[in-house]
Amino acid sequence: MAIQDKSVAIAILARAPVAGLAKTRLIPAIGAHAAAVLQERMTEQAVATAIAAETGPVTLWCAPNPSHASFQALGADRRVSLHHQPDGDLGARMLAAFEAHDGPALIVGSDCPALTAEHLRAAAHALRDGADVVLIPAEDGGYVLIGAREPRPELFEGMLWGSATVLADTRERITALALNCTELPPLWDVDREDDLARLERDLPELAL
């Protein structure tokens, strides 16, 4: 059943831009400080994109907690509320973000600068139009967005996060649950050294 007028929340999971703890896979290529700067820039863009989408309330889920100055600056905008990421693996943290919202929600990270407000609106529209789940795959075998009309613990528990099979495993679970899923075209994220050249080419305003 369609829910054409219903608000669709957007939850962003982000790590504090602390040198040595942020974007650790990029540290060998660009150093700890630059990796932290990149983390901060991409988090700021993710928040701005979510606000621009205007699909519903925007929450920023902060790790290890919301106390970092960059999180506090983003939280000063009344359109964004800050939350502490709970303990547990990525699945537990995403599920907690879903369960915090009363109604449909989209969950994204801060690693996909190619994600636009239009992508978020399209994902929200899919849920409003009757999809149980919406996905935007990542080119590396995971996904950069997952949305659902209600929390679905089965999609997050016992998953091998960080592996190249996350998307395939998620699809299998969606099929096993007989859920109606909409997939949007895949996007790329910034996780490895090879991604930095693409970032500099396609989004030079974020590049270091």
CSV table of C-alpha atoms in Angstrom, one decimal:
chain,number,residue,atom,x,y,z
A,1,MET,CA,0.0,0.0,0.0
A,2,ALA,CA,1.4,3.4,-0.9
A,3,ILE,CA,2.1,6.1,1.7
A,4,GLN,CA,2.4,9.0,-0.6
A,5,ASP,CA,2.4,11.8,2.0
A,6,LYS,CA,4.4,10.2,4.7
A,7,SER,CA,7.7,11.6,6.0
A,8,VAL,CA,10.8,9.5,5.4
A,9,ALA,CA,13.5,10.1,7.9
A,10,ILE,CA,17.2,10.1,7.0
A,11,ALA,CA,19.8,8.7,9.4
A,12,ILE,CA,23.5,9.3,8.7
A,13,LEU,CA,26.2,7.2,10.4
A,14,ALA,CA,29.5,8.9,10.8
A,15,ARG,CA,32.8,8.6,12.6
A,16,ALA,CA,34.4,11.6,14.3
A,17,PRO,CA,37.2,13.1,12.2
A,18,VAL,CA,40.0,12.2,14.6
A,19,ALA,CA,43.4,11.6,13.1
A,20,GLY,CA,44.4,7.9,13.3
A,21,LEU,CA,40.8,6.8,13.8
A,22,ALA,CA,39.0,8.2,10.7
A,23,LYS,CA,39.3,6.6,7.2
A,24,THR,CA,42.0,4.3,8.4
A,25,ARG,CA,42.3,2.5,5.1
A,26,LEU,CA,43.4,5.7,3.5
A,27,ILE,CA,46.0,6.6,6.0
A,28,PRO,CA,48.9,4.8,4.3
A,29,ALA,CA,48.2,6.9,1.1
A,30,ILE,CA,47.5,10.3,2.5
A,31,GLY,CA,48.3,10.3,6.2
A,32,ALA,CA,46.2,10.4,9.4
A,33,HIS,CA,45.6,14.1,9.4
A,34,ALA,CA,44.4,14.3,5.8
A,35,ALA,CA,42.2,11.2,6.3
A,36,ALA,CA,40.5,13.0,9.2
A,37,VAL,CA,40.0,16.2,7.1
A,38,LEU,CA,38.4,14.1,4.4
A,39,GLN,CA,36.1,12.4,6.9
A,40,GLU,CA,35.0,15.8,8.2
A,41,ARG,CA,34.3,17.1,4.7
A,42,MET,CA,32.3,14.1,3.6
A,43,THR,CA,30.3,14.1,6.8
A,44,GLU,CA,29.4,17.8,6.2
A,45,GLN,CA,28.4,17.0,2.7
A,46,ALA,CA,26.3,14.0,3.7
A,47,VAL,CA,24.4,16.2,6.2
A,48,ALA,CA,23.9,19.0,3.7
A,49,THR,CA,22.6,16.5,1.1
A,50,ALA,CA,20.1,15.0,3.5
A,51,ILE,CA,18.8,18.4,4.5
A,52,ALA,CA,18.5,19.4,0.9
A,53,ALA,CA,16.5,16.3,0.1
A,54,GLU,CA,13.6,17.4,2.4
A,55,THR,CA,12.1,14.0,2.8
A,56,GLY,CA,11.8,14.1,6.6
A,57,PRO,CA,13.8,14.6,9.8
A,58,VAL,CA,17.6,14.2,9.6
A,59,THR,CA,19.6,12.5,12.3
A,60,LEU,CA,23.4,12.2,12.6
A,61,TRP,CA,24.6,9.1,14.5
A,62,CYS,CA,28.0,9.8,15.9
A,63,ALA,CA,30.9,7.5,16.7
A,64,PRO,CA,32.2,7.3,19.3
A,65,ASN,CA,29.8,10.0,20.6
A,66,PRO,CA,28.5,13.4,19.6
A,67,SER,CA,31.0,15.4,21.6
A,68,HIS,CA,33.5,16.2,18.8
A,69,ALA,CA,33.4,19.9,17.7
A,70,SER,CA,32.5,19.1,14.1
A,71,PHE,CA,29.5,17.1,15.2
A,72,GLN,CA,28.4,19.9,17.6
A,73,ALA,CA,28.7,22.4,14.8
A,74,LEU,CA,26.4,20.3,12.6
A,75,GLY,CA,24.0,19.8,15.5
A,76,ALA,CA,23.8,23.5,16.0
A,77,ASP,CA,21.5,23.5,12.9
A,78,ARG,CA,18.1,22.8,14.3
A,79,ARG,CA,17.3,20.6,11.2
A,80,VAL,CA,19.8,18.0,12.4
A,81,SER,CA,19.7,16.0,15.7
A,82,LEU,CA,22.7,14.2,17.1
A,83,HIS,CA,22.6,10.7,18.5
A,84,HIS,CA,25.2,8.4,19.9
A,85,GLN,CA,26.0,5.3,17.9
A,86,PRO,CA,25.5,2.3,20.2
A,87,ASP,CA,28.0,-0.5,20.7
A,88,GLY,CA,27.9,-3.5,18.3
A,89,ASP,CA,28.7,-4.2,14.7
A,90,LEU,CA,27.5,-2.1,11.7
A,91,GLY,CA,24.3,-4.0,11.5
A,92,ALA,CA,23.4,-3.4,15.2
A,93,ARG,CA,24.2,0.3,14.7
A,94,MET,CA,22.0,0.6,11.6
A,95,LEU,CA,19.2,-1.3,13.2
A,96,ALA,CA,19.3,1.1,16.2
A,97,ALA,CA,18.9,4.0,13.8
A,98,PHE,CA,15.9,2.4,12.1
A,99,GLU,CA,14.3,1.6,15.4
A,100,ALA,CA,14.7,5.2,16.6
A,101,HIS,CA,12.3,6.4,13.9
A,102,ASP,CA,8.6,5.9,14.0
A,103,GLY,CA,8.0,5.2,10.3
A,104,PRO,CA,10.0,4.7,7.1
A,105,ALA,CA,13.6,5.7,7.1
A,106,LEU,CA,16.7,5.7,5.0
A,107,ILE,CA,20.2,4.9,6.4
A,108,VAL,CA,23.4,6.2,4.8
A,109,GLY,CA,27.0,6.6,5.8
A,110,SER,CA,29.3,9.4,5.1
A,111,ASP,CA,31.5,7.6,2.6
A,112,CYS,CA,29.5,8.2,-0.6
A,113,PRO,CA,30.0,11.8,-1.8
A,114,ALA,CA,28.3,10.8,-5.1
A,115,LEU,CA,25.0,10.5,-3.3
A,116,THR,CA,22.7,13.5,-4.1
A,117,ALA,CA,19.5,14.9,-2.8
A,118,GLU,CA,17.8,13.5,-5.9
A,119,HIS,CA,19.0,9.9,-5.0
A,120,LEU,CA,17.5,10.4,-1.5
A,121,ARG,CA,14.2,11.6,-2.9
A,122,ALA,CA,14.0,8.7,-5.3
A,123,ALA,CA,14.7,6.3,-2.4
A,124,ALA,CA,12.0,7.9,-0.2
A,125,HIS,CA,9.6,7.9,-3.1
A,126,ALA,CA,10.1,4.1,-3.5
A,127,LEU,CA,9.1,3.5,0.1
A,128,ARG,CA,6.1,5.9,-0.2
A,129,ASP,CA,5.1,4.0,-3.4
A,130,GLY,CA,4.9,0.7,-1.7
A,131,ALA,CA,8.4,-0.8,-1.5
A,132,ASP,CA,9.2,-2.6,1.7
A,133,VAL,CA,13.0,-2.0,1.2
A,134,VAL,CA,15.0,0.2,-1.0
A,135,LEU,CA,18.7,-0.2,-1.8
A,136,ILE,CA,21.4,1.8,-3.6
A,137,PRO,CA,24.2,-0.7,-4.3
A,138,ALA,CA,27.9,0.3,-4.0
A,139,GLU,CA,30.2,-0.6,-6.8
A,140,ASP,CA,32.4,-2.6,-4.4
A,141,GLY,CA,29.7,-5.2,-3.5
A,142,GLY,CA,28.1,-3.5,-0.5
A,143,TYR,CA,25.4,-0.8,-0.5
A,144,VAL,CA,25.5,3.0,0.2
A,145,LEU,CA,21.9,3.3,1.2
A,146,ILE,CA,19.3,1.0,2.7
A,147,GLY,CA,15.8,2.1,3.4
A,148,ALA,CA,12.7,0.4,4.9
A,149,ARG,CA,9.2,1.1,5.8
A,150,GLU,CA,9.8,-0.5,9.2
A,151,PRO,CA,12.8,-2.0,11.1
A,152,ARG,CA,13.9,-5.4,9.6
A,153,PRO,CA,16.3,-7.0,12.1
A,154,GLU,CA,16.8,-10.0,9.7
A,155,LEU,CA,18.6,-7.7,7.2
A,156,PHE,CA,21.2,-6.7,9.8
A,157,GLU,CA,21.9,-9.6,12.2
A,158,GLY,CA,24.8,-12.0,11.5
A,159,MET,CA,26.0,-10.2,8.4
A,160,LEU,CA,29.7,-10.3,7.3
A,161,TRP,CA,30.1,-6.6,7.2
A,162,GLY,CA,32.9,-5.2,5.0
A,163,SER,CA,32.9,-8.2,2.7
A,164,ALA,CA,32.2,-8.1,-1.0
A,165,THR,CA,29.1,-10.3,-0.4
A,166,VAL,CA,27.1,-7.9,1.7
A,167,LEU,CA,24.8,-6.8,-1.2
A,168,ALA,CA,24.3,-10.4,-2.4
A,169,ASP,CA,23.6,-11.6,1.1
A,170,THR,CA,21.1,-8.8,1.7
A,171,ARG,CA,19.3,-9.6,-1.6
A,172,GLU,CA,19.0,-13.2,-0.5
A,173,ARG,CA,17.5,-12.3,2.8
A,174,ILE,CA,15.0,-9.9,1.2
A,175,THR,CA,13.9,-12.7,-1.1
A,176,ALA,CA,13.6,-15.1,1.8
A,177,LEU,CA,11.4,-12.6,3.6
A,178,ALA,CA,9.3,-12.1,0.5
A,179,LEU,CA,9.8,-8.4,0.7
A,180,ASN,CA,9.1,-6.0,-2.1
A,181,CYS,CA,12.5,-4.3,-2.9
A,182,THR,CA,13.4,-1.4,-5.2
A,183,GLU,CA,17.0,-1.1,-6.3
A,184,LEU,CA,18.3,2.2,-7.6
A,185,PRO,CA,21.5,2.5,-9.8
A,186,PRO,CA,24.8,1.8,-8.0
A,187,LEU,CA,27.1,4.5,-6.7
A,188,TRP,CA,30.7,4.6,-5.7
A,189,ASP,CA,32.1,5.4,-2.3
A,190,VAL,CA,35.5,6.4,-0.9
A,191,ASP,CA,37.1,3.6,1.0
A,192,ARG,CA,40.4,2.8,-0.7
A,193,GLU,CA,43.4,4.6,-2.3
A,194,ASP,CA,42.0,4.0,-5.8
A,195,ASP,CA,38.9,6.0,-4.9
A,196,LEU,CA,40.9,9.2,-4.2
A,197,ALA,CA,41.7,9.8,-7.9
A,198,ARG,CA,38.0,9.5,-8.7
A,199,LEU,CA,37.1,11.9,-6.0
A,200,GLU,CA,39.7,14.5,-7.3
A,201,ARG,CA,38.3,14.1,-10.8
A,202,ASP,CA,34.5,14.1,-10.1
A,203,LEU,CA,34.3,16.1,-6.9
A,204,PRO,CA,37.3,18.3,-6.6
A,205,GLU,CA,35.7,20.5,-4.0
A,206,LEU,CA,36.1,17.6,-1.5
A,207,ALA,CA,39.5,16.4,-2.6
A,208,LEU,CA,42.6,17.2,-0.5
